Amino acid sequence: MAWQTGVVPRPTRPRRLCRGFFIGRVGRSIDKAVLFLMDKDSTGGHVPAGKQDDRPTYYITTPIYYPSGKLHIGHAYTTVAADFVARYRRQSGYDTWFLTGTDEHGLKIARAAAKEGLTPQAFVDRAYADISALWRLLEISNDDFIRTTEPRHKRVVQRLFEQLHRQGDIYKGVYEGWYCAPCETFLLERQLVEGNCPDCGRACELVREEAYFFNMARYQERWLTYVEEHPDFIQPAARRNEMINFVKQGLDDLCVSRTSFTWGIPVTFDPQHVVYVWLDALTNYISALGYGEPDSKYDRYWPADVHLMAKEIVRFHTIIWPIILMAAGIPLPKQIFGHGWLVLEGEKISKSRGNVIDPVVLVERYGLDAVRYFLLRELPFGADGNYSEDALIRRTNVELANDLGNLLQRTLAMVERFAGGRVPTPAQEGAAQRPLPVAAARAWAAYAEHMDRLELSNALGAVLELVGRANKYIEEQLPWDLAKQEGKQQQLATVLYDLLETLRVAAVLLYPALRRAPEGILRQIGLDPAALDFSLPAAAAWGGLPAGGLVHRAESLFPRIETEEAVPPIAVTQLTMSVPAPVPQPAAQVAPAPPPEKELISYDDFAKLDLRVAEVLAAEPVKKADRLLKLQVRIGDQERQIVAGIAQHYRAADLVGKHIVVVANLAPAKIRGEESRGMLLAASTDEVLCLVVPEQPIASGARVK
Ligand code: MSP
């Protein structure tokens, strides 16, 4: 039986320590070659000075996001997916480089800044802080973060533009046509849908200005040949066919500069022009590697292994970017993967549609692992899929709490009861035929194959299948009966060992996806995660758990989310509690929130709310929830507790004695284990949150209507 299925061209593995079936250890490795793979969260490889790093490389990118507003669950989706892949590749021995960043120039940003009364630079600086804090919260392991306003990026864009102009690919003319500022796209009259952008549906503007153009048609045939000869270049296959059809219809020249605004990278030889924001943005993938600089990362990591993004920007990445690269004589990335959209009630989740969900609120409510797991597992990677909080709760409860959590709890309870809390020694014979070693080997093979094809949900599905097999094995073996029977001690020990070892393998495979649970599982089965070598495939091989260790049953890693306890669904467009704590802006600079756009309600609807004045009697932070405060309030002659997500905006002590307004008849809910009976009212923009308070002193309990 092949225990390590080499599905992809895998890096040459360091010498395996496991020689026999059960001799292998996951413990501290003495193999020097393995040592530099051990840094689990390494940002880049750790190669001892003076040593040549002969690991294969893997370069993965996300789109660089527009910092025009707070990022939402859709952006988190791509970034968490890229993080899973990057961590998996690091674990698999690749010298991995993971890049993300922000796309900070262009009309869209200039206008968003103007609306807030800020300079574009001040505006993007603020957004950058917010975005990088979000990635820290989601524990994204990017090795670099590129901002297109950085000099290292500008230099490369300017040189590239000069080169393309010098060699005659770029020429000067006049652009007369349509422009969609939110998508930063030039459009032909015939592409508009009732005068609006075919992609985002918003109004386009007619533009006439001097501009430089890139002669795309010159590269059309070369592009078609390349794509035909490289079937994996554009993935999934449906997007590839779409792009081929598009190019076959003939490519128009692309406008690559603008003169009607200045927020961009100036064209060196004609500084009235700024480089078109998409040409500027796409170049990030090489500028971040120091393209054109001596001894740069470009030499090591380019061409990228995969540019990851959602389908709406696949056209820019698969047509414009490769053609620019072809023209510049730069090798093309190996793959462009356009995944599907997270959809809410049939519509793409997007800032422009206003139907966004804040990942920060989700993490606060359900924890990082539940959110990461949902994002990675819910959608078949490549297809569209629905976002819903119910689906997140279901995934957590069914797969993490029921399947995995129960397996862990049951196994540990039996090890305590029947094996004195120690990892038992299994039978040495027949392991290759036992169901769980066989299932574990299959799980690894399927997992690796799926990961290599970026079928991320299926990869996790393979782990869940293994977990399911182990749960079934308990029912087949009935360890509690074995314990009662004479002469069954060896069999019982083997069953318990196999269950523990299955949990270890599952934890190793979940390690790149989840940030808390895998280490928790390993600790509970008696291993010290800090001392482990997670290198794949060795760490996934059967037999890594040494017998004799003490297990440590602790609190459940995946508490079930009780739906009757669940708080009301997170409001769509709820982006008020983002990280980091925003710096309040002077009132004059803060753009007012857009006018209300919710549907009209009747007075009766409104009258259902029991709004009351409440006096804050006491307030304190909620443990392990740095955004929540727990308030004791008095409403008339009643006292009750309310939990509110305002800790980023108010100090607990400052609230005591305040009179606030609360929804008194909101159904009780549990937030982070704390009962909340009611909800306080606060007004908020993206930057500021302030409590709604009575304009003059009034008794608590007073009605608000
Ligand atoms: N700035 C450009 C990209 C330039 S890359 C050289 C841009 N930025 S964006 O902020 O609009 O981000 C778009 C990307 O965010 C999508 O391609 C996708 O990766 C992610 N998503 C945004 N909303 C999403 C969903 N609803 N669902 C899935 N992914 C989503 O375009």
XYZ file of C-alpha atoms and ligand atoms in Angstrom:
736
model
C 0.000 0.000 0.000
C 1.283 3.434 -0.871
C 1.009 5.541 2.243
C 2.109 8.751 0.671
C 0.439 9.328 -2.584
C 2.493 11.741 -4.594
C -0.245 13.376 -6.579
C 1.491 16.448 -7.874
C 5.090 16.917 -8.673
C 6.041 17.176 -5.048
C 9.195 18.749 -3.793
C 11.983 16.350 -3.164
C 11.304 15.278 0.349
C 13.928 15.355 2.961
C 14.892 11.888 4.102
C 11.930 10.412 5.922
C 12.404 9.509 9.505
C 9.672 6.933 9.518
C 11.200 3.732 8.362
C 8.780 1.190 9.678
C 5.111 1.468 9.943
C 5.027 2.504 13.549
C 8.500 3.794 13.999
C 7.721 7.173 12.505
C 7.424 10.037 14.934
C 6.006 13.443 14.567
C 8.213 14.570 17.376
C 11.181 16.870 17.114
C 13.041 15.914 14.027
C 16.753 15.483 13.978
C 16.924 15.692 10.248
C 18.506 19.039 9.428
C 16.776 19.186 6.088
C 13.472 19.048 7.882
C 14.371 21.704 10.385
C 13.845 24.634 8.115
C 10.395 23.386 7.262
C 9.353 23.499 10.839
C 8.522 27.148 11.115
C 4.800 26.732 10.756
C 3.953 30.357 10.268
C 7.143 31.258 8.637
C 6.951 34.298 6.494
C 9.147 32.876 3.837
C 11.573 30.100 4.376
C 14.228 29.941 6.985
C 17.366 28.853 5.390
C 20.505 28.919 7.458
C 22.848 31.686 6.276
C 25.200 30.525 3.593
C 23.047 27.544 2.650
C 21.414 27.293 -0.689
C 17.660 26.877 -0.564
C 16.826 24.171 -3.031
C 13.176 23.897 -2.137
C 10.730 24.383 -4.971
C 9.000 27.750 -4.845
C 5.312 28.617 -4.773
C 4.082 32.166 -5.356
C 0.423 32.909 -4.715
C -1.403 36.233 -4.899
C -4.808 37.693 -4.100
C -6.189 40.675 -5.972
C -5.052 43.944 -4.497
C -8.269 45.314 -3.057
C -9.664 48.798 -3.537
C -9.427 50.606 -0.230
C -12.496 52.639 -1.132
C -14.495 51.272 1.773
C -14.196 48.611 4.428
C -13.532 45.132 3.157
C -16.290 42.593 3.607
C -16.811 38.865 3.765
C -16.311 38.533 -0.025
C -12.769 39.914 0.197
C -12.130 37.733 3.225
C -13.230 34.753 1.162
C -10.418 35.102 -1.399
C -7.821 36.016 1.189
C -8.634 33.147 3.553
C -8.600 30.757 0.589
C -5.174 32.015 -0.484
C -3.999 31.702 3.101
C -5.123 28.067 3.263
C -3.239 27.288 0.069
C -0.125 29.186 1.155
C -0.019 27.442 4.522
C -0.548 24.093 2.864
C 2.323 24.722 0.460
C 4.626 25.806 3.268
C 3.692 22.691 5.173
C 4.446 20.696 2.019
C 7.983 21.983 1.844
C 7.615 24.748 -0.721
C 9.409 28.015 -0.307
C 6.149 29.934 -0.471
C 5.570 33.610 -1.124
C 2.091 34.929 -0.474
C 1.236 38.444 -1.596
C -1.777 40.635 -1.014
C -2.197 44.387 -1.075
C -4.223 47.456 -1.952
C -5.030 49.133 -5.246
C -4.831 52.744 -4.177
C -4.950 54.907 -7.296
C -7.647 55.881 -9.762
C -10.811 57.831 -10.054
C -12.810 55.660 -7.692
C -10.407 56.289 -4.804
C -9.961 59.975 -5.655
C -13.714 60.435 -5.516
C -14.165 58.432 -2.336
C -11.484 60.577 -0.669
C -13.034 63.822 -1.896
C -16.374 62.742 -0.517
C -14.799 62.469 2.908
C -12.907 65.732 2.580
C -9.579 63.922 2.760
C -6.583 63.899 0.463
C -6.399 60.611 -1.459
C -3.193 59.735 0.388
C -4.726 60.327 3.823
C -7.758 58.356 2.727
C -5.804 55.310 1.555
C -3.492 55.423 4.564
C -6.478 55.124 6.839
C -8.008 52.307 4.801
C -4.692 50.468 4.636
C -4.488 50.415 8.433
C -7.982 49.006 8.568
C -7.356 46.337 5.936
C -4.104 45.131 7.406
C -5.778 44.888 10.809
C -8.499 42.762 9.251
C -5.917 40.384 7.832
C -4.247 40.182 11.237
C -7.575 39.344 12.812
C -8.143 36.558 10.287
C -4.523 35.422 10.831
C -3.604 35.735 7.192
C 0.002 34.657 6.684
C 0.902 36.930 3.783
C 4.620 37.420 3.297
C 4.272 40.868 1.804
C 1.653 43.575 1.409
C 2.003 45.818 -1.596
C 0.442 49.259 -1.776
C 0.400 50.818 -5.203
C 1.328 54.192 -3.706
C 4.705 52.829 -2.593
C 7.787 54.053 -4.470
C 8.918 50.450 -5.126
C 5.728 49.914 -7.114
C 5.660 53.257 -8.907
C 9.193 52.755 -10.206
C 8.312 49.458 -11.863
C 5.088 50.764 -13.419
C 6.883 53.765 -14.866
C 9.705 51.675 -16.306
C 7.261 49.207 -17.814
C 5.235 51.997 -19.410
C 8.397 53.565 -20.826
C 9.498 50.224 -22.265
C 6.150 49.508 -23.917
C 6.088 53.017 -25.373
C 9.683 52.781 -26.551
C 9.042 49.559 -28.421
C 5.902 50.906 -30.089
C 3.202 48.963 -28.248
C 1.848 52.159 -26.708
C 0.862 55.161 -28.815
C -0.886 58.483 -28.157
C -4.432 59.283 -29.251
C -7.742 60.501 -27.948
C -10.188 58.352 -26.000
C -13.794 59.006 -26.645
C -16.166 56.596 -25.021
C -17.671 55.400 -21.791
C -16.087 54.818 -18.416
C -17.356 52.997 -15.353
C -15.560 54.562 -12.396
C -16.580 51.954 -9.786
C -15.132 49.164 -11.975
C -12.451 51.418 -13.473
C -13.322 50.081 -16.917
C -13.485 51.598 -20.379
C -16.584 50.459 -22.217
C -17.903 50.633 -25.734
C -21.363 51.984 -26.369
C -22.532 48.530 -27.450
C -21.363 46.981 -24.173
C -23.618 49.183 -22.020
C -26.866 47.832 -20.704
C -29.424 50.635 -20.812
C -26.599 53.120 -20.413
C -25.196 51.298 -17.400
C -22.116 49.201 -16.739
C -22.738 45.586 -17.741
C -20.783 44.378 -14.685
C -21.924 46.508 -11.755
C -25.079 48.001 -13.258
C -24.159 51.562 -12.351
C -24.263 54.623 -14.592
C -21.291 55.163 -16.874
C -19.865 58.503 -17.860
C -18.956 59.742 -21.295
C -15.290 60.636 -21.507
C -13.243 62.489 -24.097
C -9.600 63.001 -23.333
C -6.085 62.633 -24.674
C -4.766 59.191 -23.781
C -2.184 56.569 -24.547
C -3.329 53.276 -26.030
C -1.893 49.802 -25.971
C -2.085 47.863 -29.211
C -3.695 44.676 -27.934
C -4.567 43.194 -31.309
C -0.868 42.768 -32.050
C -0.753 39.989 -29.428
C -4.096 38.365 -30.033
C -2.862 35.366 -32.001
C 0.039 34.757 -29.639
C -2.388 34.834 -26.745
C -4.727 32.317 -28.368
C -1.878 29.952 -29.132
C -0.543 30.262 -25.606
C -3.879 29.551 -23.995
C -4.455 26.608 -26.269
C -1.045 25.158 -25.428
C -1.489 25.715 -21.684
C -4.846 24.248 -20.738
C -4.308 24.941 -17.021
C -3.454 28.598 -17.522
C -7.027 29.787 -16.955
C -9.051 27.856 -14.415
C -11.715 26.675 -13.915
C -12.244 25.470 -17.483
C -15.532 27.353 -17.965
C -13.736 30.677 -17.496
C -11.083 29.612 -19.959
C -13.664 29.011 -22.660
C -15.326 32.322 -21.907
C -12.023 34.159 -22.327
C -11.126 32.348 -25.530
C -14.472 33.309 -27.037
C -13.986 36.880 -25.948
C -10.550 37.166 -27.547
C -11.674 35.448 -30.729
C -14.142 38.268 -31.269
C -11.145 40.574 -31.677
C -9.337 42.787 -29.203
C -9.685 46.549 -29.250
C -6.775 48.714 -28.283
C -6.728 49.434 -24.596
C -6.635 52.933 -23.197
C -3.736 52.958 -20.715
C -3.570 56.509 -19.400
C -5.882 59.229 -18.105
C -5.597 62.994 -18.184
C -8.802 64.141 -16.526
C -7.562 63.563 -12.984
C -4.188 63.296 -11.284
C -4.469 60.547 -8.634
C -2.244 57.969 -10.258
C 1.305 57.253 -11.338
C 2.520 59.939 -13.752
C 3.826 58.845 -17.132
C 7.459 59.910 -16.902
C 7.775 61.325 -20.395
C 4.340 62.984 -20.442
C 3.395 63.814 -16.856
C -0.054 65.191 -17.620
C -0.994 61.542 -17.998
C -1.395 59.101 -15.161
C -1.164 55.380 -15.878
C -4.536 53.632 -16.202
C -5.304 52.115 -12.837
C -5.628 48.524 -14.060
C -2.235 48.594 -15.749
C -0.870 50.143 -12.557
C -2.597 47.527 -10.368
C -1.717 44.391 -12.327
C 1.945 45.317 -12.199
C 1.863 44.810 -8.417
C 2.484 41.116 -8.915
C 5.998 41.810 -10.163
C 6.733 45.155 -8.504
C 6.283 43.535 -5.087
C 9.021 41.096 -6.019
C 11.347 43.949 -6.971
C 11.223 43.331 -10.712
C 14.156 45.004 -12.423
C 16.126 45.460 -9.191
C 19.336 43.560 -8.572
C 19.089 40.322 -6.532
C 15.359 40.597 -6.276
C 12.738 38.112 -5.180
C 11.518 38.264 -8.749
C 14.346 35.948 -9.775
C 13.268 33.396 -7.219
C 9.479 33.521 -7.282
C 8.375 34.669 -10.725
C 6.421 33.366 -12.602
C 3.632 33.204 -10.047
C 2.096 29.802 -9.488
C -1.378 31.211 -9.136
C -3.193 34.529 -9.187
C -6.387 33.989 -7.217
C -9.481 36.192 -7.623
C -13.217 36.110 -8.258
C -14.591 35.759 -11.726
C -15.459 39.427 -12.399
C -11.815 40.400 -12.783
C -10.631 37.310 -14.596
C -10.734 39.182 -17.907
C -8.179 41.758 -16.713
C -5.930 39.037 -15.393
C -6.176 36.571 -18.239
C -6.132 38.937 -21.209
C -4.663 42.336 -20.356
C -2.023 41.128 -17.903
C -0.618 38.287 -20.024
C -0.511 40.493 -23.100
C 1.361 43.217 -21.246
C 3.785 40.576 -20.003
C 4.210 39.093 -23.466
C 4.961 42.539 -24.830
C 7.483 43.186 -22.066
C 9.152 39.812 -22.574
C 8.242 38.614 -19.091
C 7.119 35.004 -18.537
C 3.418 34.537 -17.833
C 2.030 33.391 -14.486
C 1.380 29.662 -14.404
C -2.274 29.891 -13.507
C -5.098 32.348 -13.102
C -7.907 30.950 -11.013
C -11.256 32.743 -10.952
C -13.428 31.493 -8.133
C -17.146 32.121 -7.766
C -19.003 34.703 -5.746
C -20.419 34.671 -2.286
C -23.992 35.516 -2.968
C -26.678 36.914 -0.688
C -30.258 36.455 -1.760
C -29.243 35.932 -5.355
C -26.937 38.951 -5.592
C -23.172 39.141 -5.378
C -22.100 40.500 -2.018
C -20.481 43.802 -2.838
C -19.883 47.274 -1.524
C -21.749 48.783 -4.430
C -24.863 46.708 -3.798
C -24.601 47.543 -0.126
C -25.396 43.966 0.930
C -22.159 43.419 2.790
C -21.344 41.469 5.921
C -18.489 42.396 8.199
C -16.112 39.497 8.828
C -15.070 41.168 12.082
C -18.569 40.833 13.487
C -18.720 37.206 12.391
C -15.400 36.398 14.051
C -16.520 38.162 17.187
C -19.692 36.163 17.260
C -18.562 32.699 16.169
C -14.789 32.664 16.531
C -12.054 32.615 13.912
C -12.095 28.900 13.159
C -15.840 28.769 12.512
C -15.578 31.675 10.064
C -12.513 30.337 8.275
C -14.045 26.888 8.096
C -17.299 28.210 6.683
C -15.518 30.266 4.021
C -13.321 27.384 2.951
C -15.914 24.662 3.125
C -19.272 26.080 2.135
C -18.698 26.844 -1.547
C -17.259 24.409 -4.032
C -14.238 26.528 -4.904
C -14.914 27.951 -8.344
C -18.703 28.064 -8.131
C -21.009 30.702 -6.647
C -22.574 29.931 -3.322
C -24.885 31.465 -0.795
C -23.778 33.250 2.286
C -26.049 32.841 5.258
C -25.459 32.927 8.938
C -27.612 29.816 9.266
C -25.298 27.970 6.921
C -22.310 29.039 9.017
C -24.010 27.813 12.167
C -24.957 24.548 10.466
C -21.427 23.910 9.219
C -19.978 24.586 12.642
C -22.516 22.463 14.449
C -22.626 19.519 12.085
C -19.048 19.123 10.964
C -16.956 20.729 13.667
C -19.058 20.231 16.816
C -20.852 16.974 16.021
C -18.451 15.073 13.803
C -14.996 16.215 14.850
C -15.741 17.548 18.330
C -17.629 14.431 19.347
C -14.966 12.126 17.988
C -12.410 13.919 20.121
C -14.547 13.951 23.254
C -15.663 10.326 22.967
C -12.185 9.077 22.204
C -10.596 10.934 25.097
C -13.298 9.793 27.501
C -12.676 6.164 26.497
C -8.909 6.531 26.744
C -9.355 7.887 30.259
C -11.749 5.136 31.226
C -10.139 2.113 29.594
C -6.460 3.045 29.223
C -5.696 5.121 32.309
C -5.558 8.307 30.217
C -2.502 7.178 28.269
C -2.071 6.575 24.544
C -2.179 2.763 24.351
C 0.238 0.619 22.391
C -1.472 -0.809 19.315
C -0.959 -4.253 17.827
C 2.049 -4.277 15.538
C 0.529 -6.625 12.997
C -2.123 -6.077 10.432
C -2.111 -2.301 10.631
C -2.149 -1.922 6.888
C -5.484 -3.736 6.782
C -7.204 -1.949 9.646
C -9.973 0.419 8.592
C -8.624 3.638 10.083
C -5.048 3.473 8.761
C -6.529 2.682 5.370
C -9.014 5.550 5.617
C -6.279 7.935 6.772
C -4.095 7.091 3.790
C -7.046 7.618 1.472
C -7.906 10.896 3.140
C -4.387 12.215 2.674
C -4.296 11.170 -0.985
C -7.664 12.785 -1.703
C -6.789 15.880 0.299
C -3.494 16.406 -1.532
C -5.105 15.893 -4.898
C -7.866 18.389 -4.100
C -5.461 20.953 -2.682
C -3.317 20.775 -5.761
C -6.368 21.482 -7.894
C -7.531 24.227 -5.524
C -10.638 22.243 -4.674
C -10.471 23.578 -1.183
C -13.886 22.540 0.033
C -13.332 19.003 -1.186
C -9.973 18.852 0.562
C -11.694 19.601 3.857
C -14.413 17.159 2.864
C -11.767 14.435 2.672
C -10.789 15.137 6.280
C -14.419 15.060 7.341
C -14.853 11.733 5.622
C -12.000 10.336 7.672
C -13.587 11.711 10.832
C -16.904 10.129 9.831
C -15.193 6.793 9.298
C -13.687 6.979 12.777
C -17.060 7.762 14.362
C -18.517 4.771 12.580
C -15.602 2.627 13.728
C -16.528 3.322 17.344
C -20.013 1.960 16.684
C -18.554 -1.102 14.944
C -16.004 -1.894 17.618
C -18.023 -0.979 20.724
C -14.924 -0.354 22.887
C -17.034 -0.384 26.085
C -17.988 -4.009 25.300
C -14.390 -4.932 24.482
C -13.425 -3.563 27.892
C -15.716 -6.053 29.574
C -14.467 -9.076 27.646
C -11.557 -11.250 28.643
C -8.705 -11.391 26.153
C -9.825 -8.317 24.229
C -7.381 -5.898 25.822
C -5.027 -5.807 22.844
C -7.901 -5.202 20.481
C -9.241 -2.431 22.705
C -5.798 -0.801 22.886
C -5.531 -0.926 19.110
C -8.978 0.560 18.559
C -8.238 3.422 20.946
C -4.832 4.034 19.404
C -6.329 4.098 15.911
C -8.922 6.635 16.997
C -6.307 8.902 18.573
C -4.034 8.578 15.580
C -6.911 9.421 13.249
C -7.476 12.578 15.262
C -3.800 13.428 14.899
C -3.875 12.975 11.134
C -7.078 15.040 10.891
C -5.456 17.820 12.947
C -2.389 17.838 10.689
C -4.560 18.135 7.575
C -6.712 20.852 9.123
C -3.658 22.744 10.260
C -3.380 25.074 7.236
C -7.109 25.837 7.293
C -7.935 26.479 10.947
C -6.018 28.519 13.465
C -7.066 27.140 16.851
C -8.625 23.697 16.714
C -5.783 21.634 15.215
C -3.373 22.623 17.963
C -6.134 22.110 20.520
C -6.731 18.574 19.270
C -3.032 17.755 19.310
C -2.655 19.090 22.829
C -5.631 17.067 24.033
C -4.246 13.847 22.575
C -1.048 14.461 24.475
C 1.242 16.135 21.944
C 2.999 19.459 22.209
C 2.217 21.302 18.966
C 5.195 23.601 19.414
C 7.529 20.620 19.222
C 5.959 19.021 16.170
C 7.093 18.921 12.605
C 4.038 19.425 10.430
C 5.835 18.707 7.171
C 3.690 16.939 4.656
C 3.446 14.205 3.636
C 5.499 12.798 6.546
C 3.239 14.279 9.211
C 0.155 12.742 7.588
C 1.684 9.271 7.544
C 0.169 6.751 9.905
C 1.888 6.025 13.173
C 3.103 9.454 14.229
C 1.559 9.351 17.692
C 3.919 7.794 20.211
C 2.312 5.366 22.664
C 2.441 6.152 26.361
C 1.693 9.875 26.270
C -0.902 11.325 28.644
C -4.032 12.729 27.048
C -5.487 15.975 28.384
C -9.202 16.194 28.010
C -10.134 19.859 28.091
C -13.111 21.993 27.233
C -14.849 21.356 23.951
C -13.028 22.918 21.026
C -16.221 23.390 19.075
C -19.098 24.280 21.336
C -22.381 23.863 19.501
C -23.997 27.130 18.578
C -27.467 26.802 20.030
C -29.800 28.435 17.582
C -32.284 29.394 20.237
C -29.412 31.220 21.896
C -28.126 32.746 18.714
C -28.297 36.473 18.552
C -30.379 38.085 15.847
C -28.793 37.726 12.408
C -26.009 40.110 11.605
C -27.510 42.999 9.734
C -26.636 43.145 6.114
C -24.434 46.228 5.504
C -23.232 45.972 9.087
C -19.745 47.299 8.711
C -19.577 49.494 11.754
C -17.377 47.511 14.070
C -14.400 47.037 11.870
C -10.845 46.919 13.122
C -8.749 48.718 14.134
C -10.350 51.176 16.533
C -10.997 54.039 14.177
C -9.565 57.439 14.853
C -12.602 59.717 15.122
C -12.498 62.341 12.412
C -13.507 65.950 12.934
C -17.217 66.056 12.245
C -16.819 68.236 9.183
C -14.702 65.602 7.445
C -17.002 62.696 7.989
C -19.311 61.991 5.123
C -22.891 61.583 6.221
C -24.280 58.100 5.802
C -26.296 57.689 2.619
C -29.999 58.399 2.995
C -32.065 55.482 4.267
C -32.769 52.941 1.593
C -34.798 50.350 3.437
C -38.334 49.585 2.406
C -41.149 51.647 3.898
C -42.813 50.252 6.977
C -46.194 51.021 8.475
C -46.689 52.756 11.812
C -47.798 49.413 13.152
C -44.448 47.929 12.273
C -42.722 50.735 14.102
C -45.052 50.480 17.082
C -43.902 46.921 17.666
C -40.658 48.331 19.039
C -40.646 49.067 22.740
C -38.029 51.799 22.898
C -37.157 53.014 26.390
C -34.763 55.260 28.184
C -32.396 53.207 30.345
C -29.885 54.237 32.970
C -26.499 52.514 32.905
C -25.789 51.211 36.412
C -22.567 49.342 35.715
C -20.427 48.388 32.738
C -17.505 46.058 32.181
C -15.708 44.424 29.265
C -16.730 40.921 28.198
C -13.836 38.494 28.631
C -12.082 37.440 25.421
C -14.278 39.705 23.299
C -12.456 42.949 22.890
C -15.353 44.629 21.168
C -18.057 43.856 23.688
C -19.192 45.604 26.842
C -21.632 44.168 29.338
C -23.972 46.800 30.748
C -26.314 46.547 33.728
C -29.150 48.944 33.040
C -32.269 50.086 34.828
C -35.452 50.510 32.797
C -38.082 51.923 35.134
C -38.143 49.501 38.046
C -36.488 46.629 36.171
C -32.818 45.839 35.983
C -31.294 43.802 33.200
C -28.095 43.066 31.310
C -27.349 44.211 27.772
C -24.272 43.222 25.760
C -23.190 45.757 23.153
C -20.390 45.890 20.579
C -19.168 49.325 21.578
C -15.936 48.621 23.451
C -13.913 50.125 20.619
C -15.754 53.381 21.071
C -16.522 53.750 24.785
C -14.685 52.982 27.982
C -16.843 51.027 30.408
C -16.321 53.515 33.229
C -17.494 56.435 31.083
C -20.889 54.865 30.553
C -21.971 54.515 34.151
C -24.713 57.008 34.973
C -25.529 57.719 31.329
C -29.118 57.607 30.105
C -29.345 55.758 26.807
C -32.075 54.447 24.535
C -32.704 50.711 24.268
C -34.986 48.331 22.413
C -36.599 46.793 25.472
C -38.622 44.070 23.787
C -35.886 42.433 21.736
C -35.868 38.672 22.272
C -33.124 37.690 24.740
C -29.954 36.295 23.193
C -26.596 34.984 24.321
C -23.549 36.793 23.054
C -20.247 35.136 23.883
C -22.000 33.242 26.641
C -23.429 36.412 28.191
C -27.148 36.965 28.300
C -28.302 40.107 26.539
C -31.832 41.350 27.107
C -32.306 44.298 24.823
C -30.198 46.362 22.498
C -28.934 49.894 22.814
C -29.273 52.399 20.007
C -26.240 54.025 18.473
C -25.622 56.072 15.354
C -22.654 55.207 13.223
C -20.723 55.970 10.104
C -17.711 53.963 8.988
C -15.588 56.034 11.342
C -17.655 57.057 14.326
C -20.118 55.388 16.628
C -22.079 57.392 19.194
C -24.839 56.443 21.553
C -28.313 57.843 21.116
C -29.123 59.719 24.350
C -32.102 61.852 25.492
C -31.493 65.491 24.818
C -32.291 66.464 28.434
C -32.565 64.532 31.725
C -35.559 62.192 31.809
C -36.498 59.241 34.043
C -35.355 55.777 33.068
C -38.215 53.752 31.660
C -39.557 56.713 29.681
C -40.951 55.624 26.327
C -39.234 56.723 23.123
C -41.552 57.014 20.184
N -8.577 46.446 -7.294
C -9.170 45.436 -8.096
C -8.247 44.254 -8.245
C -6.926 44.566 -8.829
S -5.915 43.149 -8.853
C -4.610 43.622 -9.784
C -10.469 44.964 -7.459
N -10.610 45.182 -6.163
S -11.890 44.795 -5.277
O -11.688 45.428 -3.998
O -13.079 45.104 -5.965
O -11.785 43.249 -5.047
C -12.377 42.328 -5.910
C -12.084 40.949 -5.385
O -12.595 40.803 -4.041
C -12.769 39.823 -6.141
O -12.109 39.499 -7.325
C -12.701 38.740 -5.089
O -11.405 38.266 -4.975
C -13.074 39.496 -3.839
N -14.515 39.562 -3.679
C -15.261 40.684 -3.494
N -16.574 40.332 -3.347
C -16.702 38.998 -3.421
C -17.789 38.101 -3.341
N -19.022 38.504 -3.106
N -17.531 36.791 -3.501
C -16.281 36.311 -3.742
N -15.231 37.141 -3.834
C -15.392 38.475 -3.643
O -11.276 44.386 -8.154
